[in-house]
PDB file of C-alpha atoms and ligand atoms in Angstrom:
ATOM      1  CA  MET E  51      79.005  52.932 131.346  1.00 56.00           C
ATOM      2  CA  PRO E  52      78.141  55.968 129.297  1.00 60.00           C
ATOM      3  CA  SER E  53      79.620  55.770 125.843  1.00 62.00           C
ATOM      4  CA  ALA E  54      81.936  58.524 124.547  1.00 58.00           C
ATOM      5  CA  PRO E  55      80.168  61.100 122.493  1.00 60.00           C
ATOM      6  CA  VAL E  56      80.425  60.428 118.741  1.00 63.00           C
ATOM      7  CA  THR E  57      81.418  63.443 116.749  1.00 74.00           C
ATOM      8  CA  ALA E  58      81.141  63.472 112.956  1.00 87.00           C
ATOM      9  CA  LEU E  59      84.294  64.534 111.137  1.00 94.00           C
ATOM     10  CA  PRO E  60      83.710  67.575 109.036  1.00 97.00           C
ATOM     11  CA  ARG E  61      83.716  67.160 105.252  1.00 98.00           C
ATOM     12  CA  LEU E  62      87.072  67.743 103.759  1.00 98.00           C
ATOM     13  CA  VAL E  63      87.216  69.575 100.425  1.00 98.00           C
ATOM     14  CA  ARG E  64      90.315  70.559  98.610  1.00 98.00           C
ATOM     15  CA  THR E  65      89.172  72.337  95.373  1.00 98.00           C
ATOM     16  CA  GLN E  66      87.267  75.490  94.707  1.00 98.00           C
ATOM     17  CA  ALA E  67      84.806  73.632  92.490  1.00 98.00           C
ATOM     18  CA  GLU E  68      83.974  71.146  95.294  1.00 98.00           C
ATOM     19  CA  LEU E  69      83.666  73.948  97.761  1.00 98.00           C
ATOM     20  CA  ARG E  70      81.297  75.994  95.657  1.00 98.00           C
ATOM     21  CA  ALA E  71      79.083  72.949  95.119  1.00 98.00           C
ATOM     22  CA  ALA E  72      78.938  72.273  98.912  1.00 98.00           C
ATOM     23  CA  LEU E  73      78.313  75.975  99.676  1.00 98.00           C
ATOM     24  CA  ALA E  74      75.446  76.085  97.031  1.00 98.00           C
ATOM     25  CA  VAL E  75      73.625  73.243  98.786  1.00 98.00           C
ATOM     26  CA  TRP E  76      73.899  75.053 102.104  1.00 98.00           C
ATOM     27  CA  ARG E  77      72.665  78.231 100.573  1.00 98.00           C
ATOM     28  CA  HIS E  78      69.831  76.486  98.793  1.00 98.00           C
ATOM     29  CA  GLU E  79      68.826  75.119 102.266  1.00 98.00           C
ATOM     30  CA  GLY E  80      68.806  78.660 103.581  1.00 98.00           C
ATOM     31  CA  HIS E  81      71.657  78.271 105.899  1.00 98.00           C
ATOM     32  CA  ARG E  82      73.821  81.218 107.177  1.00 98.00           C
ATOM     33  CA  ILE E  83      77.478  80.356 106.694  1.00 98.00           C
ATOM     34  CA  GLY E  84      80.285  81.105 109.136  1.00 98.00           C
ATOM     35  CA  LEU E  85      84.042  81.004 108.104  1.00 99.00           C
ATOM     36  CA  VAL E  86      87.096  80.589 110.208  1.00 99.00           C
ATOM     37  CA  PRO E  87      90.302  81.007 108.242  1.00 98.00           C
ATOM     38  CA  THR E  88      93.417  79.315 109.717  1.00 98.00           C
ATOM     39  CA  MET E  89      96.817  77.840 108.939  1.00 97.00           C
ATOM     40  CA  GLY E  90      96.087  74.643 110.740  1.00 97.00           C
ATOM     41  CA  ALA E  91      97.997  73.145 113.714  1.00 97.00           C
ATOM     42  CA  LEU E  92      94.875  74.005 115.633  1.00 98.00           C
ATOM     43  CA  HIS E  93      94.684  74.798 119.257  1.00 98.00           C
ATOM     44  CA  GLU E  94      92.008  76.023 121.724  1.00 98.00           C
ATOM     45  CA  GLY E  95      92.360  79.560 120.336  1.00 98.00           C
ATOM     46  CA  HIS E  96      91.253  78.327 116.853  1.00 98.00           C
ATOM     47  CA  LEU E  97      88.539  76.150 118.373  1.00 98.00           C
ATOM     48  CA  SER E  98      87.096  79.156 120.237  1.00 98.00           C
ATOM     49  CA  LEU E  99      86.731  80.900 116.868  1.00 98.00           C
ATOM     50  CA  ILE E 100      84.930  77.828 115.389  1.00 98.00           C
ATOM     51  CA  ARG E 101      82.497  77.722 118.374  1.00 98.00           C
ATOM     52  CA  ARG E 102      81.908  81.404 118.074  1.00 98.00           C
ATOM     53  CA  ALA E 103      81.159  81.047 114.350  1.00 98.00           C
ATOM     54  CA  GLY E 104      78.727  78.317 115.268  1.00 98.00           C
ATOM     55  CA  GLU E 105      76.835  80.773 117.532  1.00 98.00           C
ATOM     56  CA  GLU E 106      76.682  83.309 114.648  1.00 98.00           C
ATOM     57  CA  ALA E 107      75.759  80.973 111.788  1.00 98.00           C
ATOM     58  CA  ASP E 108      74.082  77.689 110.889  1.00 98.00           C
ATOM     59  CA  ARG E 109      76.924  76.017 109.109  1.00 98.00           C
ATOM     60  CA  VAL E 110      80.639  76.497 109.895  1.00 98.00           C
ATOM     61  CA  ALA E 111      83.521  76.108 107.465  1.00 98.00           C
ATOM     62  CA  VAL E 112      87.199  76.247 108.482  1.00 98.00           C
ATOM     63  CA  SER E 113      89.915  76.843 105.955  1.00 98.00           C
ATOM     64  CA  ILE E 114      93.389  75.330 106.594  1.00 98.00           C
ATOM     65  CA  PHE E 115      95.914  76.920 104.293  1.00 98.00           C
ATOM     66  CA  VAL E 116      99.513  77.753 105.165  1.00 97.00           C
ATOM     67  CA  ASN E 117      99.643  80.739 102.804  1.00 97.00           C
ATOM     68  CA  PRO E 118     103.042  81.056 101.193  1.00 97.00           C
ATOM     69  CA  LEU E 119     102.363  84.610 100.254  1.00 96.00           C
ATOM     70  CA  GLN E 120     102.488  85.883 103.854  1.00 96.00           C
ATOM     71  CA  PHE E 121     105.851  84.234 104.765  1.00 96.00           C
ATOM     72  CA  GLY E 122     109.156  86.040 104.021  1.00 95.00           C
ATOM     73  CA  PRO E 123     112.033  84.264 102.340  1.00 94.00           C
ATOM     74  CA  LYS E 124     113.768  83.620 105.650  1.00 93.00           C
ATOM     75  CA  GLU E 125     110.629  82.702 107.645  1.00 94.00           C
ATOM     76  CA  ASP E 126     109.269  79.332 108.811  1.00 93.00           C
ATOM     77  CA  LEU E 127     106.998  78.326 105.776  1.00 96.00           C
ATOM     78  CA  SER E 128     108.614  74.943 105.170  1.00 94.00           C
ATOM     79  CA  ARG E 129     108.641  73.949 108.958  1.00 94.00           C
ATOM     80  CA  TYR E 130     105.315  75.436 109.934  1.00 95.00           C
ATOM     81  CA  PRO E 131     103.523  72.750 112.026  1.00 95.00           C
ATOM     82  CA  ARG E 132     100.999  70.619 110.087  1.00 95.00           C
ATOM     83  CA  ASP E 133      98.612  67.986 111.374  1.00 96.00           C
ATOM     84  CA  LEU E 134      95.574  67.578 109.175  1.00 96.00           C
ATOM     85  CA  GLU E 135      94.288  64.426 110.865  1.00 97.00           C
ATOM     86  CA  GLY E 136      94.386  66.046 114.351  1.00 97.00           C
ATOM     87  CA  ASP E 137      92.947  69.208 112.896  1.00 98.00           C
ATOM     88  CA  LEU E 138      89.952  67.458 111.327  1.00 98.00           C
ATOM     89  CA  ALA E 139      89.143  65.728 114.633  1.00 98.00           C
ATOM     90  CA  LYS E 140      89.369  68.973 116.558  1.00 98.00           C
ATOM     91  CA  CYS E 141      87.195  70.799 114.036  1.00 98.00           C
ATOM     92  CA  GLY E 142      84.555  68.089 114.383  1.00 98.00           C
ATOM     93  CA  LEU E 143      84.625  68.422 118.183  1.00 97.00           C
ATOM     94  CA  ALA E 144      84.234  72.248 117.954  1.00 98.00           C
ATOM     95  CA  GLY E 145      81.308  71.938 115.614  1.00 98.00           C
ATOM     96  CA  ALA E 146      82.731  72.684 112.165  1.00 98.00           C
ATOM     97  CA  ASP E 147      80.831  71.087 109.228  1.00 98.00           C
ATOM     98  CA  LEU E 148      83.414  71.488 106.465  1.00 98.00           C
ATOM     99  CA  VAL E 149      87.215  71.955 106.113  1.00 98.00           C
ATOM    100  CA  PHE E 150      88.651  73.516 103.076  1.00 98.00           C
ATOM    101  CA  GLN E 151      92.297  72.520 102.681  1.00 98.00           C
ATOM    102  CA  PRO E 152      93.492  73.594  99.240  1.00 98.00           C
ATOM    103  CA  GLU E 153      97.007  73.120  97.700  1.00 98.00           C
ATOM    104  CA  PRO E 154      98.804  76.417  97.009  1.00 98.00           C
ATOM    105  CA  ALA E 155      98.260  75.979  93.251  1.00 98.00           C
ATOM    106  CA  GLU E 156      94.518  75.839  93.886  1.00 98.00           C
ATOM    107  CA  ILE E 157      94.742  79.324  95.430  1.00 98.00           C
ATOM    108  CA  TYR E 158      97.552  80.696  93.290  1.00 98.00           C
ATOM    109  CA  PRO E 159      97.330  79.094  89.890  1.00 98.00           C
ATOM    110  CA  GLU E 160      99.820  79.793  87.106  1.00 98.00           C
ATOM    111  CA  GLY E 161      99.372  83.412  85.994  1.00 98.00           C
ATOM    112  CA  PHE E 162      98.058  84.778  89.417  1.00 98.00           C
ATOM    113  CA  GLN E 163      98.993  88.425  89.664  1.00 98.00           C
ATOM    114  CA  THR E 164      96.440  90.265  91.677  1.00 98.00           C
ATOM    115  CA  HIS E 165      97.214  91.411  95.224  1.00 98.00           C
ATOM    116  CA  VAL E 166      95.434  93.411  97.956  1.00 98.00           C
ATOM    117  CA  GLU E 167      97.307  96.024  99.898  1.00 98.00           C
ATOM    118  CA  VAL E 168      95.847  97.768 102.955  1.00 98.00           C
ATOM    119  CA  GLU E 169      98.054 100.695 102.890  1.00 97.00           C
ATOM    120  CA  ARG E 170      98.313 102.492 106.277  1.00 97.00           C
ATOM    121  CA  LEU E 171      97.281  99.810 108.651  1.00 98.00           C
ATOM    122  CA  SER E 172      99.825  97.444 107.203  1.00 98.00           C
ATOM    123  CA  GLN E 173     102.670  99.808 107.969  1.00 96.00           C
ATOM    124  CA  GLY E 174     104.493  99.631 111.307  1.00 97.00           C
ATOM    125  CA  LEU E 175     104.253  96.959 114.044  1.00 98.00           C
ATOM    126  CA  CYS E 176     104.380  93.507 112.289  1.00 98.00           C
ATOM    127  CA  GLY E 177     104.382  95.225 108.879  1.00 98.00           C
ATOM    128  CA  ALA E 178     107.804  96.853 109.656  1.00 97.00           C
ATOM    129  CA  SER E 179     109.584  93.613 110.536  1.00 96.00           C
ATOM    130  CA  ARG E 180     107.696  91.395 107.999  1.00 96.00           C
ATOM    131  CA  PRO E 181     107.609  93.299 104.770  1.00 96.00           C
ATOM    132  CA  GLY E 182     104.958  91.881 102.422  1.00 97.00           C
ATOM    133  CA  HIS E 183     103.295  89.949 105.255  1.00 98.00           C
ATOM    134  CA  PHE E 184     100.000  91.838 105.318  1.00 98.00           C
ATOM    135  CA  ARG E 185      99.827  92.013 101.469  1.00 98.00           C
ATOM    136  CA  GLY E 186      99.879  88.144 101.656  1.00 98.00           C
ATOM    137  CA  VAL E 187      97.381  88.090 104.445  1.00 98.00           C
ATOM    138  CA  ALA E 188      95.092  90.596 102.735  1.00 98.00           C
ATOM    139  CA  THR E 189      95.264  88.811  99.359  1.00 98.00           C
ATOM    140  CA  VAL E 190      94.410  85.383 100.678  1.00 98.00           C
ATOM    141  CA  VAL E 191      91.692  86.559 103.075  1.00 98.00           C
ATOM    142  CA  THR E 192      90.109  88.581 100.266  1.00 98.00           C
ATOM    143  CA  LYS E 193      90.103  85.429  98.149  1.00 98.00           C
ATOM    144  CA  LEU E 194      88.625  83.355 101.018  1.00 98.00           C
ATOM    145  CA  LEU E 195      85.902  85.922 101.721  1.00 98.00           C
ATOM    146  CA  CYS E 196      84.960  86.035  97.938  1.00 98.00           C
ATOM    147  CA  LEU E 197      85.009  82.340  97.603  1.00 98.00           C
ATOM    148  CA  PHE E 198      82.889  81.463 100.676  1.00 98.00           C
ATOM    149  CA  GLY E 199      80.439  84.405 100.565  1.00 98.00           C
ATOM    150  CA  ALA E 200      79.901  83.745 104.257  1.00 98.00           C
ATOM    151  CA  GLU E 201      77.551  85.874 106.427  1.00 98.00           C
ATOM    152  CA  VAL E 202      80.261  86.060 109.101  1.00 98.00           C
ATOM    153  CA  ALA E 203      84.027  85.329 109.404  1.00 99.00           C
ATOM    154  CA  VAL E 204      85.674  85.024 112.792  1.00 99.00           C
ATOM    155  CA  PHE E 205      89.295  86.154 113.442  1.00 98.00           C
ATOM    156  CA  GLY E 206      91.350  86.317 116.638  1.00 98.00           C
ATOM    157  CA  GLN E 207      92.403  89.449 118.554  1.00 98.00           C
ATOM    158  CA  LYS E 208      95.640  87.555 119.045  1.00 98.00           C
ATOM    159  CA  ASP E 209      96.673  88.952 115.659  1.00 98.00           C
ATOM    160  CA  PHE E 210      95.348  92.422 116.391  1.00 98.00           C
ATOM    161  CA  GLN E 211      96.891  94.331 113.504  1.00 98.00           C
ATOM    162  CA  GLN E 212      95.759  91.542 111.090  1.00 98.00           C
ATOM    163  CA  LEU E 213      92.208  91.870 112.437  1.00 98.00           C
ATOM    164  CA  ARG E 214      92.203  95.595 111.693  1.00 98.00           C
ATOM    165  CA  VAL E 215      93.693  95.029 108.289  1.00 98.00           C
ATOM    166  CA  ILE E 216      90.903  92.485 107.480  1.00 98.00           C
ATOM    167  CA  GLU E 217      88.090  94.692 108.805  1.00 98.00           C
ATOM    168  CA  ARG E 218      89.445  97.528 106.608  1.00 98.00           C
ATOM    169  CA  LEU E 219      89.699  95.499 103.406  1.00 98.00           C
ATOM    170  CA  ALA E 220      86.189  94.083 103.833  1.00 98.00           C
ATOM    171  CA  GLN E 221      84.840  97.620 104.241  1.00 98.00           C
ATOM    172  CA  ASP E 222      86.979  99.176 101.458  1.00 98.00           C
ATOM    173  CA  LEU E 223      86.186  96.460  98.896  1.00 98.00           C
ATOM    174  CA  SER E 224      82.451  96.219  99.791  1.00 98.00           C
ATOM    175  CA  ILE E 225      82.706  92.575 100.877  1.00 98.00           C
ATOM    176  CA  PRO E 226      79.478  91.995 102.737  1.00 98.00           C
ATOM    177  CA  THR E 227      80.766  89.309 105.182  1.00 98.00           C
ATOM    178  CA  ARG E 228      80.638  90.510 108.748  1.00 98.00           C
ATOM    179  CA  ILE E 229      84.033  90.428 110.397  1.00 98.00           C
ATOM    180  CA  VAL E 230      84.009  89.365 114.026  1.00 98.00           C
ATOM    181  CA  GLY E 231      87.045  89.651 116.382  1.00 98.00           C
ATOM    182  CA  ALA E 232      87.193  87.161 119.100  1.00 98.00           C
ATOM    183  CA  PRO E 233      89.251  87.362 122.455  1.00 98.00           C
ATOM    184  CA  ILE E 234      92.691  85.799 122.852  1.00 98.00           C
ATOM    185  CA  VAL E 235      92.692  82.371 124.341  1.00 98.00           C
ATOM    186  CA  ARG E 236      95.537  81.716 126.790  1.00 98.00           C
ATOM    187  CA  GLU E 237      97.190  78.839 128.527  1.00 98.00           C
ATOM    188  CA  PRO E 238      96.380  78.651 132.299  1.00 98.00           C
ATOM    189  CA  ASP E 239      99.680  80.524 133.148  1.00 97.00           C
ATOM    190  CA  GLY E 240      98.807  83.402 130.665  1.00 98.00           C
ATOM    191  CA  LEU E 241     100.750  82.582 127.564  1.00 98.00           C
ATOM    192  CA  ALA E 242      98.762  83.423 124.479  1.00 98.00           C
ATOM    193  CA  MET E 243      98.111  80.116 122.543  1.00 98.00           C
ATOM    194  CA  SER E 244      99.829  79.968 119.236  1.00 97.00           C
ATOM    195  CA  SER E 245     100.728  77.248 116.717  1.00 95.00           C
ATOM    196  CA  ARG E 246     104.318  78.625 116.971  1.00 96.00           C
ATOM    197  CA  ASN E 247     104.430  77.713 120.681  1.00 97.00           C
ATOM    198  CA  ALA E 248     105.152  74.215 119.505  1.00 96.00           C
ATOM    199  CA  TYR E 249     108.704  75.427 118.465  1.00 96.00           C
ATOM    200  CA  LEU E 250     109.594  76.345 122.050  1.00 98.00           C
ATOM    201  CA  SER E 251     111.879  74.281 124.235  1.00 98.00           C
ATOM    202  CA  SER E 252     110.871  73.908 127.906  1.00 98.00           C
ATOM    203  CA  ASP E 253     113.254  76.756 128.836  1.00 98.00           C
ATOM    204  CA  GLU E 254     111.889  78.953 126.076  1.00 98.00           C
ATOM    205  CA  ARG E 255     108.329  78.115 127.044  1.00 98.00           C
ATOM    206  CA  ARG E 256     109.107  79.426 130.590  1.00 98.00           C
ATOM    207  CA  ARG E 257     110.692  82.615 129.261  1.00 98.00           C
ATOM    208  CA  ALA E 258     107.849  83.222 126.771  1.00 98.00           C
ATOM    209  CA  LEU E 259     105.712  84.028 129.771  1.00 98.00           C
ATOM    210  CA  SER E 260     107.482  87.369 129.912  1.00 98.00           C
ATOM    211  CA  LEU E 261     105.171  88.694 127.143  1.00 98.00           C
ATOM    212  CA  SER E 262     102.003  88.336 129.106  1.00 98.00           C
ATOM    213  CA  GLN E 263     103.688  89.183 132.375  1.00 98.00           C
ATOM    214  CA  GLY E 264     105.110  92.325 130.929  1.00 98.00           C
ATOM    215  CA  ILE E 265     101.654  93.358 129.717  1.00 98.00           C
ATOM    216  CA  ALA E 266     100.275  92.611 133.240  1.00 97.00           C
ATOM    217  CA  ALA E 267     103.075  94.790 134.731  1.00 98.00           C
ATOM    218  CA  ALA E 268     102.185  97.730 132.374  1.00 98.00           C
ATOM    219  CA  ARG E 269      98.573  97.285 133.302  1.00 97.00           C
ATOM    220  CA  THR E 270      99.296  97.528 136.913  1.00 96.00           C
ATOM    221  CA  LEU E 271     101.282 100.696 136.286  1.00 97.00           C
ATOM    222  CA  PHE E 272      98.360 102.100 134.289  1.00 97.00           C
ATOM    223  CA  GLN E 273      95.911 101.227 137.104  1.00 95.00           C
ATOM    224  CA  GLY E 274      98.268 103.192 139.378  1.00 96.00           C
ATOM    225  CA  GLY E 275      97.748 106.264 137.373  1.00 97.00           C
ATOM    226  CA  GLU E 276     100.566 106.115 134.797  1.00 98.00           C
ATOM    227  CA  THR E 277      99.451 107.139 131.381  1.00 98.00           C
ATOM    228  CA  ARG E 278     102.770 108.041 129.588  1.00 98.00           C
ATOM    229  CA  PRO E 279     103.545 105.577 126.862  1.00 98.00           C
ATOM    230  CA  ASP E 280     107.279 105.314 127.629  1.00 97.00           C
ATOM    231  CA  PRO E 281     107.080 104.063 131.280  1.00 98.00           C
ATOM    232  CA  LEU E 282     104.319 101.640 130.328  1.00 98.00           C
ATOM    233  CA  ARG E 283     106.382 100.325 127.372  1.00 98.00           C
ATOM    234  CA  THR E 284     109.426 100.106 129.608  1.00 98.00           C
ATOM    235  CA  ALA E 285     107.508  97.785 132.069  1.00 98.00           C
ATOM    236  CA  VAL E 286     107.143  95.291 129.246  1.00 98.00           C
ATOM    237  CA  LEU E 287     110.682  95.835 127.948  1.00 98.00           C
ATOM    238  CA  ASP E 288     112.129  95.243 131.418  1.00 98.00           C
ATOM    239  CA  ARG E 289     110.232  91.992 131.871  1.00 98.00           C
ATOM    240  CA  LEU E 290     111.329  90.744 128.423  1.00 98.00           C
ATOM    241  CA  ALA E 291     115.002  91.672 129.109  1.00 98.00           C
ATOM    242  CA  SER E 292     114.971  89.875 132.470  1.00 98.00           C
ATOM    243  CA  SER E 293     113.851  86.697 130.695  1.00 98.00           C
ATOM    244  CA  GLY E 294     116.464  87.097 127.829  1.00 98.00           C
ATOM    245  CA  VAL E 295     113.645  87.710 125.270  1.00 98.00           C
ATOM    246  CA  ARG E 296     114.468  89.997 122.458  1.00 98.00           C
ATOM    247  CA  PRO E 297     111.792  92.594 121.648  1.00 98.00           C
ATOM    248  CA  ASP E 298     110.685  93.226 118.079  1.00 98.00           C
ATOM    249  CA  TYR E 299     108.353  95.953 119.162  1.00 98.00           C
ATOM    250  CA  VAL E 300     106.447  97.081 122.216  1.00 98.00           C
ATOM    251  CA  GLU E 301     103.912  99.761 121.280  1.00 98.00           C
ATOM    252  CA  LEU E 302     100.951 101.562 122.755  1.00 98.00           C
ATOM    253  CA  ARG E 303      98.402 102.320 120.020  1.00 98.00           C
ATOM    254  CA  ASP E 304      94.957 103.586 119.266  1.00 98.00           C
ATOM    255  CA  PRO E 305      92.865 100.313 119.072  1.00 97.00           C
ATOM    256  CA  ALA E 306      90.983 101.510 115.979  1.00 97.00           C
ATOM    257  CA  THR E 307      93.638 103.284 113.829  1.00 97.00           C
ATOM    258  CA  LEU E 308      96.775 101.635 115.405  1.00 98.00           C
ATOM    259  CA  GLU E 309      98.314 105.148 115.417  1.00 97.00           C
ATOM    260  CA  PRO E 310     100.691 105.911 118.315  1.00 97.00           C
ATOM    261  CA  LEU E 311      99.196 107.530 121.418  1.00 97.00           C
ATOM    262  CA  ALA E 312     100.400 110.540 123.380  1.00 96.00           C
ATOM    263  CA  ALA E 313      98.718 109.231 126.553  1.00 97.00           C
ATOM    264  CA  ALA E 314      97.042 105.990 127.429  1.00 97.00           C
ATOM    265  CA  GLY E 315      93.405 105.557 128.198  1.00 95.00           C
ATOM    266  CA  PRO E 316      91.681 102.326 129.158  1.00 94.00           C
ATOM    267  CA  ASP E 317      91.128 101.347 125.463  1.00 95.00           C
ATOM    268  CA  ALA E 318      94.730 101.871 124.577  1.00 97.00           C
ATOM    269  CA  ARG E 319      96.164  98.689 123.078  1.00 98.00           C
ATOM    270  CA  LEU E 320      99.522  97.511 124.207  1.00 98.00           C
ATOM    271  CA  LEU E 321     101.042  95.398 121.442  1.00 98.00           C
ATOM    272  CA  VAL E 322     104.129  93.203 121.784  1.00 98.00           C
ATOM    273  CA  ALA E 323     106.192  91.056 119.367  1.00 98.00           C
ATOM    274  CA  ALA E 324     109.308  89.419 120.660  1.00 98.00           C
ATOM    275  CA  PHE E 325     111.769  86.617 119.792  1.00 98.00           C
ATOM    276  CA  VAL E 326     112.113  83.816 122.262  1.00 98.00           C
ATOM    277  CA  GLY E 327     115.148  82.094 120.770  1.00 98.00           C
ATOM    278  CA  THR E 328     114.271  82.118 117.054  1.00 97.00           C
ATOM    279  CA  THR E 329     110.500  81.976 117.628  1.00 97.00           C
ATOM    280  CA  ARG E 330     108.662  85.145 117.097  1.00 98.00           C
ATOM    281  CA  LEU E 331     105.602  85.431 119.379  1.00 98.00           C
ATOM    282  CA  LEU E 332     102.824  88.058 119.637  1.00 98.00           C
ATOM    283  CA  ASP E 333     100.659  89.310 122.469  1.00 98.00           C
ATOM    284  CA  ASN E 334      98.442  92.285 123.102  1.00 98.00           C
ATOM    285  CA  ALA E 335      95.869  93.595 125.408  1.00 98.00           C
ATOM    286  CA  SER E 336      93.955  96.826 126.185  1.00 96.00           C
ATOM    287  CA  LEU E 337      95.280  98.498 129.304  1.00 95.00           C
ATOM    288  CA  GLY E 338      91.822  98.570 130.913  1.00 90.00           C
ATOM    289  CA  GLU E 339      91.150  94.804 130.585  1.00 79.00           C
ATOM    290  CA  GLY E 340      91.464  92.315 133.505  1.00 61.00           C
ATOM    291  CA  ARG E 341      94.147  89.732 133.230  1.00 47.00           C
ATOM    292  CA  PRO E 342      96.018  89.813 129.876  1.00 44.00           C
TER     293      PRO E 342
HETATM  294  P1  AMP Y 142      96.650  81.179 112.325  1.00 89.70           P
HETATM  295  O1  AMP Y 142      96.328  79.660 112.194  1.00 89.70           O
HETATM  296  O2  AMP Y 142      97.794  81.413 113.341  1.00 89.70           O
HETATM  297  O3  AMP Y 142      96.765  81.943 111.100  1.00 89.70           O
HETATM  298  O4  AMP Y 142      95.354  81.762 113.104  1.00 89.70           O
HETATM  299  C1  AMP Y 142      94.089  81.657 112.562  1.00 89.70           C
HETATM  300  C2  AMP Y 142      93.144  82.463 113.354  1.00 89.70           C
HETATM  301  O5  AMP Y 142      93.181  82.054 114.713  1.00 89.70           O
HETATM  302  C3  AMP Y 142      93.493  83.924 113.324  1.00 89.70           C
HETATM  303  O6  AMP Y 142      92.324  84.693 113.290  1.00 89.70           O
HETATM  304  C4  AMP Y 142      94.155  84.168 114.730  1.00 89.70           C
HETATM  305  O7  AMP Y 142      94.101  85.468 115.199  1.00 89.70           O
HETATM  306  C5  AMP Y 142      93.446  83.186 115.536  1.00 89.70           C
HETATM  307  N1  AMP Y 142      94.137  82.808 116.772  1.00 89.70           N
HETATM  308  C6  AMP Y 142      95.370  82.326 116.812  1.00 89.70           C
HETATM  309  N2  AMP Y 142      95.737  82.128 118.111  1.00 89.70           N
HETATM  310  C7  AMP Y 142      94.655  82.524 118.883  1.00 89.70           C
HETATM  311  C8  AMP Y 142      94.396  82.608 120.262  1.00 89.70           C
HETATM  312  N3  AMP Y 142      95.280  82.242 121.192  1.00 89.70           N
HETATM  313  N4  AMP Y 142      93.183  83.071 120.766  1.00 89.70           N
HETATM  314  C9  AMP Y 142      92.311  83.482 119.771  1.00 89.70           C
HETATM  315  N5  AMP Y 142      92.450  83.459 118.452  1.00 89.70           N
HETATM  316  C10 AMP Y 142      93.597  83.031 118.016  1.00 89.70           C
END
């Protein structure tokens, strides 16, 4: 009988000092480093980023840090799903060489007072309903990019506004790491994978499909010649309403600037955030894409 493949667990480091030492060895050996920042509770979406980083670099590091700075006071910081043991095994299978899992005090020691704010791109969409969220994201990602000095860092298009914010901060702050945006990984029925899907009851899981189905409905309208934002948005809103899902926003935006559009073209990005019960989910797609 063939034996199961043996996969080495990635090295786990928890302090900046340990991390710098490990990275120095890689650099000395001439390796290109790829970084995948995450908050853990890893799923196939995260693993696709790790595999992508492996295609772009010789050594892959994953950070697992549930960043307190990007959660509002009433959000799910304390109950955010955590599974370090499972995450390490998945990272190993996806080809990661190292996992950095710091304590909050390692990232935000006593006296910490420097923040990064990407001004325009952080306004609106998720920035409107989660004040301070992108300031927290931008601050921690800047720290991670500085700390790792990676050649490439891979982020998901699932968090489309976040991706644009990160591209902007890297450019504005002259951080040389190349930022790569990778496609959304979905469940077979179309639901965008998310660590927060673990919060959904089976009924909510079924109703959560309305996000991707709404986007698909808007795309069908677009393919039929509709370019006005309101009918396209309404197609999504109707689908959410019929599933009892409360929209946070449904917006049609320029994919580069995230500014509102007067008329949709194939690159127009349809972005959705909605509450399924108390769980806030995101989805997005460009209207010209195939299946959302
Ligand atoms: P998170 O752990 O939710 O902070 O996500 C870490 C990274 O994984 C971010 O760059 C996300 O955009 C990305 N990501 C999360 N879900 C998916 C998905 N379904 N497909 C692709 N990337 C994803």
